[in-house]
XYZ file of C-alpha atoms in Angstrom:
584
model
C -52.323 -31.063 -22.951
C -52.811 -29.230 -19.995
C -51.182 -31.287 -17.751
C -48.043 -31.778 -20.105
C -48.613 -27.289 -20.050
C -48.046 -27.317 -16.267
C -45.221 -29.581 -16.048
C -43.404 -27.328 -18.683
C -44.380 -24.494 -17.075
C -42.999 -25.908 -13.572
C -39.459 -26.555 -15.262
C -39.007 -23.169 -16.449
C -40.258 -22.176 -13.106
C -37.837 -24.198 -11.243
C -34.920 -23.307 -13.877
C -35.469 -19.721 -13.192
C -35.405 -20.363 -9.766
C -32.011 -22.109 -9.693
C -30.488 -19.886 -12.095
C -31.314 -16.828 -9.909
C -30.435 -18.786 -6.543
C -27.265 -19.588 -8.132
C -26.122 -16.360 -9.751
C -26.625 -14.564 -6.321
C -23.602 -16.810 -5.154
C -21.679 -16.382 -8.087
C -21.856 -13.196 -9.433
C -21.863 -10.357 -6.658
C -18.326 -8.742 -6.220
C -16.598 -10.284 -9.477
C -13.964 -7.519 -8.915
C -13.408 -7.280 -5.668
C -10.955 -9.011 -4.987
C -7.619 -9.066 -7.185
C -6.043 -11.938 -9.190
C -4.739 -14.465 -6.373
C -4.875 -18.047 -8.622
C -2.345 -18.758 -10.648
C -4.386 -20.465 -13.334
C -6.842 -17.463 -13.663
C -4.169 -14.787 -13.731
C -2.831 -16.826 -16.871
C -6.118 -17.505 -18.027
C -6.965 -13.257 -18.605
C -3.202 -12.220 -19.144
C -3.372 -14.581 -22.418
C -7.133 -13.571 -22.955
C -6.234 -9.721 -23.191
C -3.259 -10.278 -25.484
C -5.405 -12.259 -27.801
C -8.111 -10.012 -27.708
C -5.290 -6.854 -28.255
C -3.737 -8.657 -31.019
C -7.225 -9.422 -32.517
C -6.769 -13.012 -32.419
C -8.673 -15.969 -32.418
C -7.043 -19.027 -32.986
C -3.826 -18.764 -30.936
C -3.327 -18.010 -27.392
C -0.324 -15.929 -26.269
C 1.696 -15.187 -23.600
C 4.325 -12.135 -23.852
C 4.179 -13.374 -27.922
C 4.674 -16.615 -27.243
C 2.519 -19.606 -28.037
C 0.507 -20.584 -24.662
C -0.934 -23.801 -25.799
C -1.880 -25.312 -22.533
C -5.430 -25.582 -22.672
C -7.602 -25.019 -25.951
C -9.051 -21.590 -26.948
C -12.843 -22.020 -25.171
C -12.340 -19.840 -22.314
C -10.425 -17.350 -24.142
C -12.555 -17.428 -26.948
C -15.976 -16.583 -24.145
C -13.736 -13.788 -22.554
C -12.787 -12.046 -26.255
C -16.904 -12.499 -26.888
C -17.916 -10.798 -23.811
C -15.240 -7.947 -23.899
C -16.899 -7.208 -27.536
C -20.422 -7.328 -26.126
C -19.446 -4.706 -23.895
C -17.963 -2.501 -26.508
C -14.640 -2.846 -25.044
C -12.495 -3.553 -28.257
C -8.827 -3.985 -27.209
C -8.982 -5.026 -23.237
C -10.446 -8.032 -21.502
C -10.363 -7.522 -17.898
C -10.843 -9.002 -14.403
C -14.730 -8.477 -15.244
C -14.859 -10.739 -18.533
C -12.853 -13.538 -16.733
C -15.146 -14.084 -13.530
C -18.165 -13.542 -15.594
C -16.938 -16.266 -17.691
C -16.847 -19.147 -15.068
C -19.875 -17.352 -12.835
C -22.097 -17.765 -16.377
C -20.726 -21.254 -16.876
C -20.976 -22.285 -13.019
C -25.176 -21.485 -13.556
C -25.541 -23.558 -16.731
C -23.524 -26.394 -14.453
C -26.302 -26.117 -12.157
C -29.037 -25.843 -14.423
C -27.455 -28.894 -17.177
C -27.416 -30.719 -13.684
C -31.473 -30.562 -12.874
C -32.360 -31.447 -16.668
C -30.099 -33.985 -16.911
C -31.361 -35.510 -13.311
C -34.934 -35.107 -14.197
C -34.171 -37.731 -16.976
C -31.493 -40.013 -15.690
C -33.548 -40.580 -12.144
C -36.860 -39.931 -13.180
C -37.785 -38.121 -9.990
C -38.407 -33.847 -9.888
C -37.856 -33.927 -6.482
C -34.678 -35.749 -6.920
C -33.163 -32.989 -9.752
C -34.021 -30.151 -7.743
C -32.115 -31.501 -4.737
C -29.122 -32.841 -6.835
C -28.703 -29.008 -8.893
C -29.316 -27.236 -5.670
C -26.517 -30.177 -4.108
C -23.948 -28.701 -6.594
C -24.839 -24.935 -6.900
C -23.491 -24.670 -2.386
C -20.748 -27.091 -3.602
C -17.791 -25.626 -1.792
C -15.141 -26.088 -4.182
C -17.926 -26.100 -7.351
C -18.534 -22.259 -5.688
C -14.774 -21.925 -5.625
C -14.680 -22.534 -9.229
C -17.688 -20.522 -10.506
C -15.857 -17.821 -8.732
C -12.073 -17.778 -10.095
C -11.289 -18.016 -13.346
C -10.175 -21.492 -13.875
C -11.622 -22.997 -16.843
C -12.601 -26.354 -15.291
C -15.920 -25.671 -14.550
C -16.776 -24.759 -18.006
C -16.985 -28.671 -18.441
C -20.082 -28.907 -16.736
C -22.696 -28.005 -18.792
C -20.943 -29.669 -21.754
C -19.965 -32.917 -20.409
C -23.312 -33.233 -17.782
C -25.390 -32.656 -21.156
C -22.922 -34.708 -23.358
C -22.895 -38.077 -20.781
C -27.005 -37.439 -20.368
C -28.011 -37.403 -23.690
C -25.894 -40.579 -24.701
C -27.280 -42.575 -21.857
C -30.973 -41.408 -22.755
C -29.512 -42.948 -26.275
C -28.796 -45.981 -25.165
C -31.438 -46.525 -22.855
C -33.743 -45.958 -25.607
C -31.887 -48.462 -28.298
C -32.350 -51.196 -25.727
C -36.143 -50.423 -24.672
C -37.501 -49.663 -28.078
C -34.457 -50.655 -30.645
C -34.367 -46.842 -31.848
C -31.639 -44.656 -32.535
C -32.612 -41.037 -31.010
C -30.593 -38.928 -33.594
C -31.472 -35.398 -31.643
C -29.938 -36.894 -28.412
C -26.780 -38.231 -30.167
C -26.311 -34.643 -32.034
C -26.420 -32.672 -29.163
C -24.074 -34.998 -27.314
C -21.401 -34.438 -29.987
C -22.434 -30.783 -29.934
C -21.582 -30.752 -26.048
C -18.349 -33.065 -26.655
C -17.375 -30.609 -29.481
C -17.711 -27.774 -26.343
C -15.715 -30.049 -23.889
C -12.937 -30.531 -26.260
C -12.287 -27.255 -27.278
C -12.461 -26.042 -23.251
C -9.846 -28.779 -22.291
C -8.914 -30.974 -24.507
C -8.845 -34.909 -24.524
C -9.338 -35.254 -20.299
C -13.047 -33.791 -21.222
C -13.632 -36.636 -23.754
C -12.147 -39.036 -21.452
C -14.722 -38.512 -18.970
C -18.016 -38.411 -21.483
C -16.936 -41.679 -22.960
C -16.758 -43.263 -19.135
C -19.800 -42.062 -18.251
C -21.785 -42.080 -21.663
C -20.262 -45.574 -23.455
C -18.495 -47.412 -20.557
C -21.746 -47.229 -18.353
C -23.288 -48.325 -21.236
C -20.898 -51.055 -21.145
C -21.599 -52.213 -17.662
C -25.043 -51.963 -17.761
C -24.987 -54.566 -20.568
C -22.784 -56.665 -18.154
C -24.913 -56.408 -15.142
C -28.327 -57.494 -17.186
C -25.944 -60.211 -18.540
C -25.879 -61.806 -15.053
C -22.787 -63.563 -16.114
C -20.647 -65.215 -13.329
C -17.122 -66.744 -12.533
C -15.903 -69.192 -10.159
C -14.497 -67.870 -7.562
C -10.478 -68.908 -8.775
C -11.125 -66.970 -12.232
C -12.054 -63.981 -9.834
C -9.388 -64.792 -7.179
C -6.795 -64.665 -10.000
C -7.712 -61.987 -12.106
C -8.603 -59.633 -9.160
C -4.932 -60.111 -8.064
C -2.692 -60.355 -10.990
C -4.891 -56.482 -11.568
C -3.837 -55.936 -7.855
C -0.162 -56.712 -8.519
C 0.135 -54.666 -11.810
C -1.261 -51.237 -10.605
C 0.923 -51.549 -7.043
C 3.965 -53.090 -8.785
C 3.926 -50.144 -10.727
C 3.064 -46.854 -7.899
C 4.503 -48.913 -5.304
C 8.036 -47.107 -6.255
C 6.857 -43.459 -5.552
C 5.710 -44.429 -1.723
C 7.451 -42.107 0.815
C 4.754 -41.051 3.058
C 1.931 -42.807 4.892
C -0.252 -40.870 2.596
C 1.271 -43.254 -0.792
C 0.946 -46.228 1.513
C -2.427 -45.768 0.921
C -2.560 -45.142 -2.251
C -1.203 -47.727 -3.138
C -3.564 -49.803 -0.906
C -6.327 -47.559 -2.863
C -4.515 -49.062 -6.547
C -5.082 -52.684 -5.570
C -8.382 -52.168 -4.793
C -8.836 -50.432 -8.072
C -6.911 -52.807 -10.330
C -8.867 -55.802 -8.714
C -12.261 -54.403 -9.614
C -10.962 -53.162 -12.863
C -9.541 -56.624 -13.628
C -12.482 -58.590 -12.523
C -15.309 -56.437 -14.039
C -13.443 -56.547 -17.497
C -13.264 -60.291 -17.404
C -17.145 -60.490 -16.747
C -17.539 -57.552 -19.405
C -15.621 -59.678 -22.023
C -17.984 -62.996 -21.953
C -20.125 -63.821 -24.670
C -23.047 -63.367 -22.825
C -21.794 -59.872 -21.659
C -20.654 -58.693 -24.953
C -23.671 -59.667 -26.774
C -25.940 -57.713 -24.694
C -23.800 -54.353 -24.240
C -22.514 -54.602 -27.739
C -25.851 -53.033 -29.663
C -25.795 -50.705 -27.213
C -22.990 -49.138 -27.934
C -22.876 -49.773 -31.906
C -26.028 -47.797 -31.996
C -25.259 -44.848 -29.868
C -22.270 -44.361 -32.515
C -19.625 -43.405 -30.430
C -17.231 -42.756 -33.544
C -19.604 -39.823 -33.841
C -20.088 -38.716 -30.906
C -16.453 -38.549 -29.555
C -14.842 -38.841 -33.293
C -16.129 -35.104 -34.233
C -14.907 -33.391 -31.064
C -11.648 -35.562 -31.896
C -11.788 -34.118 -35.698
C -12.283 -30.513 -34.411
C -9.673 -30.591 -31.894
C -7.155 -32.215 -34.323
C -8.362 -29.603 -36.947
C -7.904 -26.493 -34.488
C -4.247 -28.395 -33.952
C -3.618 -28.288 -37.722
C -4.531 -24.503 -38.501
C -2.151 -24.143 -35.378
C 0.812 -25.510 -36.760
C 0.793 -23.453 -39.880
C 0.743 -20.738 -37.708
C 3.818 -21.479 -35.246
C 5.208 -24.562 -37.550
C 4.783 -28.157 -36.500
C 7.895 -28.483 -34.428
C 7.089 -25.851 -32.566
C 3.586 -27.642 -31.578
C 4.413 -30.782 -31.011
C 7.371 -29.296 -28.447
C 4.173 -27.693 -26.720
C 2.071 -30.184 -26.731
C 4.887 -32.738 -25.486
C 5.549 -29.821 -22.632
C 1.857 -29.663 -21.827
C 1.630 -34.219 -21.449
C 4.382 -34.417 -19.575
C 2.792 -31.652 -16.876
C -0.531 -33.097 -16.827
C 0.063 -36.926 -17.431
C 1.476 -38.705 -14.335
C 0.818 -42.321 -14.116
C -0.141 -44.110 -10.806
C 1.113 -41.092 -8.479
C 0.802 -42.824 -5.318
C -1.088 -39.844 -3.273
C -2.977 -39.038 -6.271
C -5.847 -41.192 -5.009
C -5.650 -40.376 -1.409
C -5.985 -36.321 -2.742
C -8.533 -37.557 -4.895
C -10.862 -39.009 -2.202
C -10.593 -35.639 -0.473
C -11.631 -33.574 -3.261
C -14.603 -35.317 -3.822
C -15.285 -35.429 -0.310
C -15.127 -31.752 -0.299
C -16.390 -30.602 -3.801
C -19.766 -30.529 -3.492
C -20.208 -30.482 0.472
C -21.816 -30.076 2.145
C -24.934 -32.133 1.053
C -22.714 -33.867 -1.285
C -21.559 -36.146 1.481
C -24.701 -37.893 0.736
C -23.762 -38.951 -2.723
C -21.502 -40.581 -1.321
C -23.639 -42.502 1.018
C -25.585 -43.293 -1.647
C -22.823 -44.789 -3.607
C -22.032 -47.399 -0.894
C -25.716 -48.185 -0.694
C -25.697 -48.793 -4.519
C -22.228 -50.828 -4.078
C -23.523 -52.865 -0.897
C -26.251 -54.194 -3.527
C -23.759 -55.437 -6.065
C -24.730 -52.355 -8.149
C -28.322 -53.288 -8.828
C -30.073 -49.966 -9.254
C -31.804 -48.355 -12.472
C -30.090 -47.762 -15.116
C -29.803 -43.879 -14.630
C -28.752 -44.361 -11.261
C -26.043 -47.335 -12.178
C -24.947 -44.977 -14.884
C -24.252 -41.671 -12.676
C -22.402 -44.590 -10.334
C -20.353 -45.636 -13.121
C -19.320 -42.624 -14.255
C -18.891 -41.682 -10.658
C -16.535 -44.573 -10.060
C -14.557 -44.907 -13.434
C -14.305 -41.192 -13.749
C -12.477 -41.258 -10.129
C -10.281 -44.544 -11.360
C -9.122 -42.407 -14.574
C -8.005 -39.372 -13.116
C -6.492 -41.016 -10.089
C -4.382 -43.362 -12.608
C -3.347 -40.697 -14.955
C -3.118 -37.576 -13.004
C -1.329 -36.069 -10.412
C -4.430 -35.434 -7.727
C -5.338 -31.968 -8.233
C -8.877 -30.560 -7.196
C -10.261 -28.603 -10.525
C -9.349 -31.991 -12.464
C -12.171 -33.627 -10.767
C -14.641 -30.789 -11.357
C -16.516 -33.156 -14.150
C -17.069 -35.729 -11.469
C -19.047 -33.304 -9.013
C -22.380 -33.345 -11.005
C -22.374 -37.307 -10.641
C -21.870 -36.724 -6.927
C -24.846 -34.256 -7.031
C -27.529 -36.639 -8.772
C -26.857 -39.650 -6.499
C -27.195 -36.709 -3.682
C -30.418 -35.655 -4.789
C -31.305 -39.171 -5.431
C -30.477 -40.209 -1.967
C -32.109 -36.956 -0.665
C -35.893 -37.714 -2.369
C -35.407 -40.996 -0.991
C -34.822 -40.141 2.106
C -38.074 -37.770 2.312
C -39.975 -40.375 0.800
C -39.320 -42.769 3.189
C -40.437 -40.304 6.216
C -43.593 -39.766 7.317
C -45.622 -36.021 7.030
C -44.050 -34.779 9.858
C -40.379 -35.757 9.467
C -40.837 -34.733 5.762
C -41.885 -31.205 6.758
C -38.519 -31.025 9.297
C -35.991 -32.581 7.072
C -36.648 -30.543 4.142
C -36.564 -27.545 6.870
C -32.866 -28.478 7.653
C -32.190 -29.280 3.895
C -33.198 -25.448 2.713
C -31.569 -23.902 5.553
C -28.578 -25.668 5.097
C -28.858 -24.694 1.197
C -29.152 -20.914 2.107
C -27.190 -20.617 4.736
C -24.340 -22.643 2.509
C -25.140 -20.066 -0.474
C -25.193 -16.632 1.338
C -22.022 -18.041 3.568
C -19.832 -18.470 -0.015
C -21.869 -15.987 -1.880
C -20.609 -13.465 1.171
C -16.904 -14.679 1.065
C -16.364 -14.053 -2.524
C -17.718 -10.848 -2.809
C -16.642 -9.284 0.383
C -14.967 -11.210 3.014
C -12.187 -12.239 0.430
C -11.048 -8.496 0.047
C -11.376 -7.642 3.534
C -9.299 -10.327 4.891
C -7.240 -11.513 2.845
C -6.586 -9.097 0.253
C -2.706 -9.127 0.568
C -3.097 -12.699 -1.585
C -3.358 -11.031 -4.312
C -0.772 -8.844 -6.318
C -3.120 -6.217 -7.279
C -2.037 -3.437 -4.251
C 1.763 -4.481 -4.794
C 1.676 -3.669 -8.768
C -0.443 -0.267 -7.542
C 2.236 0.192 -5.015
C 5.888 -0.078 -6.460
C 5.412 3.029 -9.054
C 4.155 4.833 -5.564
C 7.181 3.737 -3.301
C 10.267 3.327 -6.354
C 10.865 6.589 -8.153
C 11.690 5.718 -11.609
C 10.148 2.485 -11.626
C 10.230 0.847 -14.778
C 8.489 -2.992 -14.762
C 10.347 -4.509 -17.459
C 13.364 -4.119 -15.009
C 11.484 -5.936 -12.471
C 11.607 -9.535 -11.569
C 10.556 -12.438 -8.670
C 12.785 -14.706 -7.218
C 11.551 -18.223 -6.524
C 7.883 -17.322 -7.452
C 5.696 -16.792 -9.874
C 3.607 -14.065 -10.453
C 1.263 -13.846 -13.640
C -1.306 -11.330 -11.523
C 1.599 -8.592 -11.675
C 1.978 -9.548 -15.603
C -1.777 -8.384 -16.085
C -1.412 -5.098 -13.689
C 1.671 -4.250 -14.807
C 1.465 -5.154 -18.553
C 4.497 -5.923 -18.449
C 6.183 -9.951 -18.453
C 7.534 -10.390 -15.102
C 10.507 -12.517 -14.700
C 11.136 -15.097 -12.584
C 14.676 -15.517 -11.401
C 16.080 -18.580 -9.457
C 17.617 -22.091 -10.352
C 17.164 -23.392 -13.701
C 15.866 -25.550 -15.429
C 12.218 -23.835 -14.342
C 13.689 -20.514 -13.733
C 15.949 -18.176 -15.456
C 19.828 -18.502 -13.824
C 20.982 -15.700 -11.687
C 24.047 -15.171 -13.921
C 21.802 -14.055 -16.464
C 19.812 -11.716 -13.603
C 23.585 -10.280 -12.796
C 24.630 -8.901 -16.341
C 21.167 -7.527 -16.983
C 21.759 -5.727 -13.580
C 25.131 -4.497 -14.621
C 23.971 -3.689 -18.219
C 21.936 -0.362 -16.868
C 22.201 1.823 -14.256
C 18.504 1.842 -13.989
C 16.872 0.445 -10.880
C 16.625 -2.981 -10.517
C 13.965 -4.338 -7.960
C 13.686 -8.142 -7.306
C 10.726 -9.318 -5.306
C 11.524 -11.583 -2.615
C 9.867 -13.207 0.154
C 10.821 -11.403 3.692
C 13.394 -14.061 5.569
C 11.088 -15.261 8.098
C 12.232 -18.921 9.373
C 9.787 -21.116 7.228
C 11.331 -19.038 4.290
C 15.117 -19.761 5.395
C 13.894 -23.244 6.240
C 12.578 -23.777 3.080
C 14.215 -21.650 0.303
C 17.966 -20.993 2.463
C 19.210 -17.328 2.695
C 17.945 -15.204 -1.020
C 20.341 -12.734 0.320
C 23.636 -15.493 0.207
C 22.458 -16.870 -2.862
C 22.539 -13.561 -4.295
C 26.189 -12.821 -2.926
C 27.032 -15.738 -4.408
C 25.749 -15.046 -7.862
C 27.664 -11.367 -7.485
C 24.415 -9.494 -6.868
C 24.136 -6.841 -3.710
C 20.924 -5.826 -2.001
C 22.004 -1.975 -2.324
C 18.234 -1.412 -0.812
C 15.317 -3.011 1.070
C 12.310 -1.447 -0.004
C 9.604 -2.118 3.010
C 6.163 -3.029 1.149
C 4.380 -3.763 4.044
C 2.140 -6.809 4.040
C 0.105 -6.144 1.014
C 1.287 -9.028 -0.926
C 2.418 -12.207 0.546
C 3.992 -15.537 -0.537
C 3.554 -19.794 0.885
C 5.047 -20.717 3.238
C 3.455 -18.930 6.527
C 2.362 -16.160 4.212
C 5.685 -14.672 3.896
C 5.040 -10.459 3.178
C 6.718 -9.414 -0.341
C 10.045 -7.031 -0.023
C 11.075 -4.944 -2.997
C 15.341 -5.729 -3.318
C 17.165 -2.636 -5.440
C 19.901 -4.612 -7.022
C 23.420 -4.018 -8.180
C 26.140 -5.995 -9.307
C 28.887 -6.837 -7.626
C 32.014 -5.273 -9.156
C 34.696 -6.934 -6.568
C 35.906 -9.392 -9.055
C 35.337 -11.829 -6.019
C 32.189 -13.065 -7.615
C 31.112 -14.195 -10.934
């Protein structure tokens, strides 16, 4: 009892640890530094009107359904805004304390979950502390994308159904408690993103349940089964990205595809033997998948329904087809290459050593225990899925970083064990000062260094600006052209639009008669004509003349916002139309 006392006690010990290590990189400065990414100036613009309009179940933007991502993050936003009394305003605050909460129980969900799946303290503590200096897992636990609220649900989701179906095949029970919270979790996942988050549990809860039974199997081909089925898998996945190749970078790709549909072809043949199947099949029955992922799949179809009555069914499905066709692209040919990058970089520095470790497990034809094989697995078939079906884009990959992290802090505690006393003592020197000199390096940036250098990323001094430096300046008669800038919707309150070519943008016809409607001031944002911009976008000015719009002043706003490429400074353009009759 006493012992069982002191190992509890040491967990909370170590938990408290972690949490505090990690909020000191997460949370100082939340505020500091203005809106900059696109995805979290959408993520609080729709947050506030929901929370202004009182509403729960459907996001808006400017009145509009915004159905891109599922109510989670909004939903944590609205909660802390009312915990701090604030009843009709979410702000920058609510937003970064969102993903700074969520990027500690990452950290945390990734040391329990270790402790279990690798059976080694030594090994969780190293794999939580791997992911908490992550450089783009920081990055994320900083701005407001949702992405890393995945962690903590899909890390506990994926650990508690392998724990499942480790214990139906060592004692033939069904661990009920596990399976519950794993559809709890999955519920959380699905409502934060949607069917990508149930994509990944199922790889690495059920399909690593489905190799494992294939690798105890020990089943076997000749080599002309394998030589065959490896290549017609080859052909299919490069016959089919093989069209997009334009650059060296989809040259490789592609080369990446083949190897991917080879090893996809070949272990699906072994999985599918009779041998295979009988021993992975029980395994999976009795973890009951149709539970697990078929409640999360209920709730997110029942969110879907209430919806619809809402906004009408048309109306959703028109979103929703919007929302696949952005986010689904089959076998992009760079999407790999990108891929390999981001994992590379998500979780360094230490994380480099997951990596290691995965080649170690793969250079022994995957024989490893079955935690280990199934934080490979989902490792490896998380990568394959989101470099078939996605476009190879950093924060989609954020679910995959934990899995990096364990077989880091596996690799890690078996690298100390290995050394002797004194190389022990030295290594886990350089391993802690690494750590803290990682953590105070990022925890420094995000509070401070952000804001002092780079401050003219984000909008926030240009919407405090324009009211200063345009007498009369109304923001509904204000507009971009050829960017996008949600921040300035949240500072100004106002929707900001966007003016350029359409489809994407609204015409410049359009921008012309509103011009010539009022004798108001019109003031179009545009990117100073350095040569990248000319290069890049042509002459705004020409294009402009051309529409029968004239630049009647240049409003000089400094450098305090800037724009891609070369970081182009923002100028302020008073419009007015163009009454020649030479132009449109």
């Amino acid at each position: 009892m006493g012992d069982a006392a002191t190992s509890r006690g040491t967990i909370w010990l170590r938990c408290l640890a972690l949490a505090v290590f990690s909020a000191l990189i997460y949370f100082p400065g939340l505020t500091n530094h203005g809106l900059t990414n696109w995805q979290e100036s959408v993520r609080l613009v729709v947050a506030r009107e929901m929370h202004e309009r009182d509403a729960w179940l459907v996001p808006t933007r400017n009145g509009e359904p915004y159905l891109a991502k599922p109510p989670m993050i909004y939903w944590v936003q609205r909660g802390l805004a009312t915990f701090r009394g604030e009843r009709a305003f979410t702000s920058e605050l609510e937003l970064r304390a969102t993903v700074a909460i969520f990027g500690v129980l990452g950290v945390l969900a990734t040391f329990l979950v270790s402790r279990k799946l690798l059976e080694d303290e030594r090994a969780a503590w190293w794999a939580a502390l791997t992911l908490g200096i992550g450089v783009l897992y920081v990055r994320s636990s900083r701005i407001g994308e949702l992405d890393v609220l995945l962690v903590p649900f899909v890390v506990t989701a994926i650990g508690c159904v392998v724990l499942a179906w480790r214990a139906r095949e060592e004692s033939g029970r069904t661990r009920w408690p596990l399976l519950a919270l794993a559809m709890i979790a999955a519920v959380g996942a699905t409502m934060t993103k949607g069917p990508p988050a149930l994509l990944t549990i199922g790889i690495g809860g059920f399909a690593s349940a489905i190799a494992w039974g294939t690798l105890q199997a020990g089943g076997s081909f000749r080599f002309v089964p394998r030589l065959v089925a490896g290549s017609i898998g080859a052909a299919l996945l490069v016959a089919a990205s093989v069209r997009q190749m334009a650059s060296f970078n989809d040259a490789v790709g592609v080369v990446i595809f083949a190897v991917m549909g080879s090893g996809l072809a070949v272990a699906l043949l072994l999985a599918l033997q009779a041998r295979s199947v009988v021993r992975w099949w029980p395994l999976v029955v009795r973890t009951h998948p149709w539970v697990v992922l078929g409640v999360p799949v209920l709730v997110f179809l029942g969110w879907g329904r209430l919806v619809s009555r809402q906004i009408g069914p048309e109306k959703l499905a028109a979103l929703a087809q919007t929302e696949l066709d952005d986010n689904l692209r089959i076998l992009v040919a760079e999407s790999p290459v990108n891929n390999l990058g981001f994992l590379v970089y998500g979780v360094a520095p230490l994380g480099l050593l997951g990596l290691v470790a995965l080649g170690m497990i793969v250079a022994r034809r995957w024989r490893a225990a079955a935690g280990v094989f199934s934080i490979a697995v989902w490792l490896v078939l998380g990568f394959v899925a989101f470099s078939t079906l996605g476009k190879g884009v950093a924060r989609y990959l954020t679910p995959l970083w934990p899995a990096i992290a364990m077989l880091s802090g596996w690799c890690i505690s078996g690298l100390l064990a290995r050394a002797d006393d004194s190389a022990r003592k030295r290594l886990t020197w350089l391993l802690a000062v690494v750590v803290l000199i990682a953590g105070a390096a990022q925890s420094w940036w995000y509070a401070d260094g952000r804001e002092r250098y780079h401050s003219a990323r984000s909008a926030r001094d240009l919407s405090f600006e324009l009211p200063r430096r345009v007498p009369g300046f109304n923001a509904s008669r204000c507009g971009t052209y050829l960017f996008e800038s949600p921040d300035m919707e949240y500072y100004l309150r106002e929707p900001i639009e966007e003016w350029g070519k359409a489809p994407k943008r609204l015409p410049l016809d359009r921008l012309r008669r509103e011009v010539a409607a009022s004798p108001e001031p019109y003031i179009l944002l545009v990117r100073r004509p350095t040569p990248e911009v000319l290069a890049k976008y042509g002459d705004a000015r020409e294009q402009l003349g051309e529409a029968g719009l004239l630049v009647a002043e240049v409003i000089d706003l400094g450098s305090i916002h800037v724009q891609p490429p070369g970081r182009a400074p923002i100028e302020g353009w008073r419009l007015s139309a163009d009454d020649s009759g030479e132009n449109p």
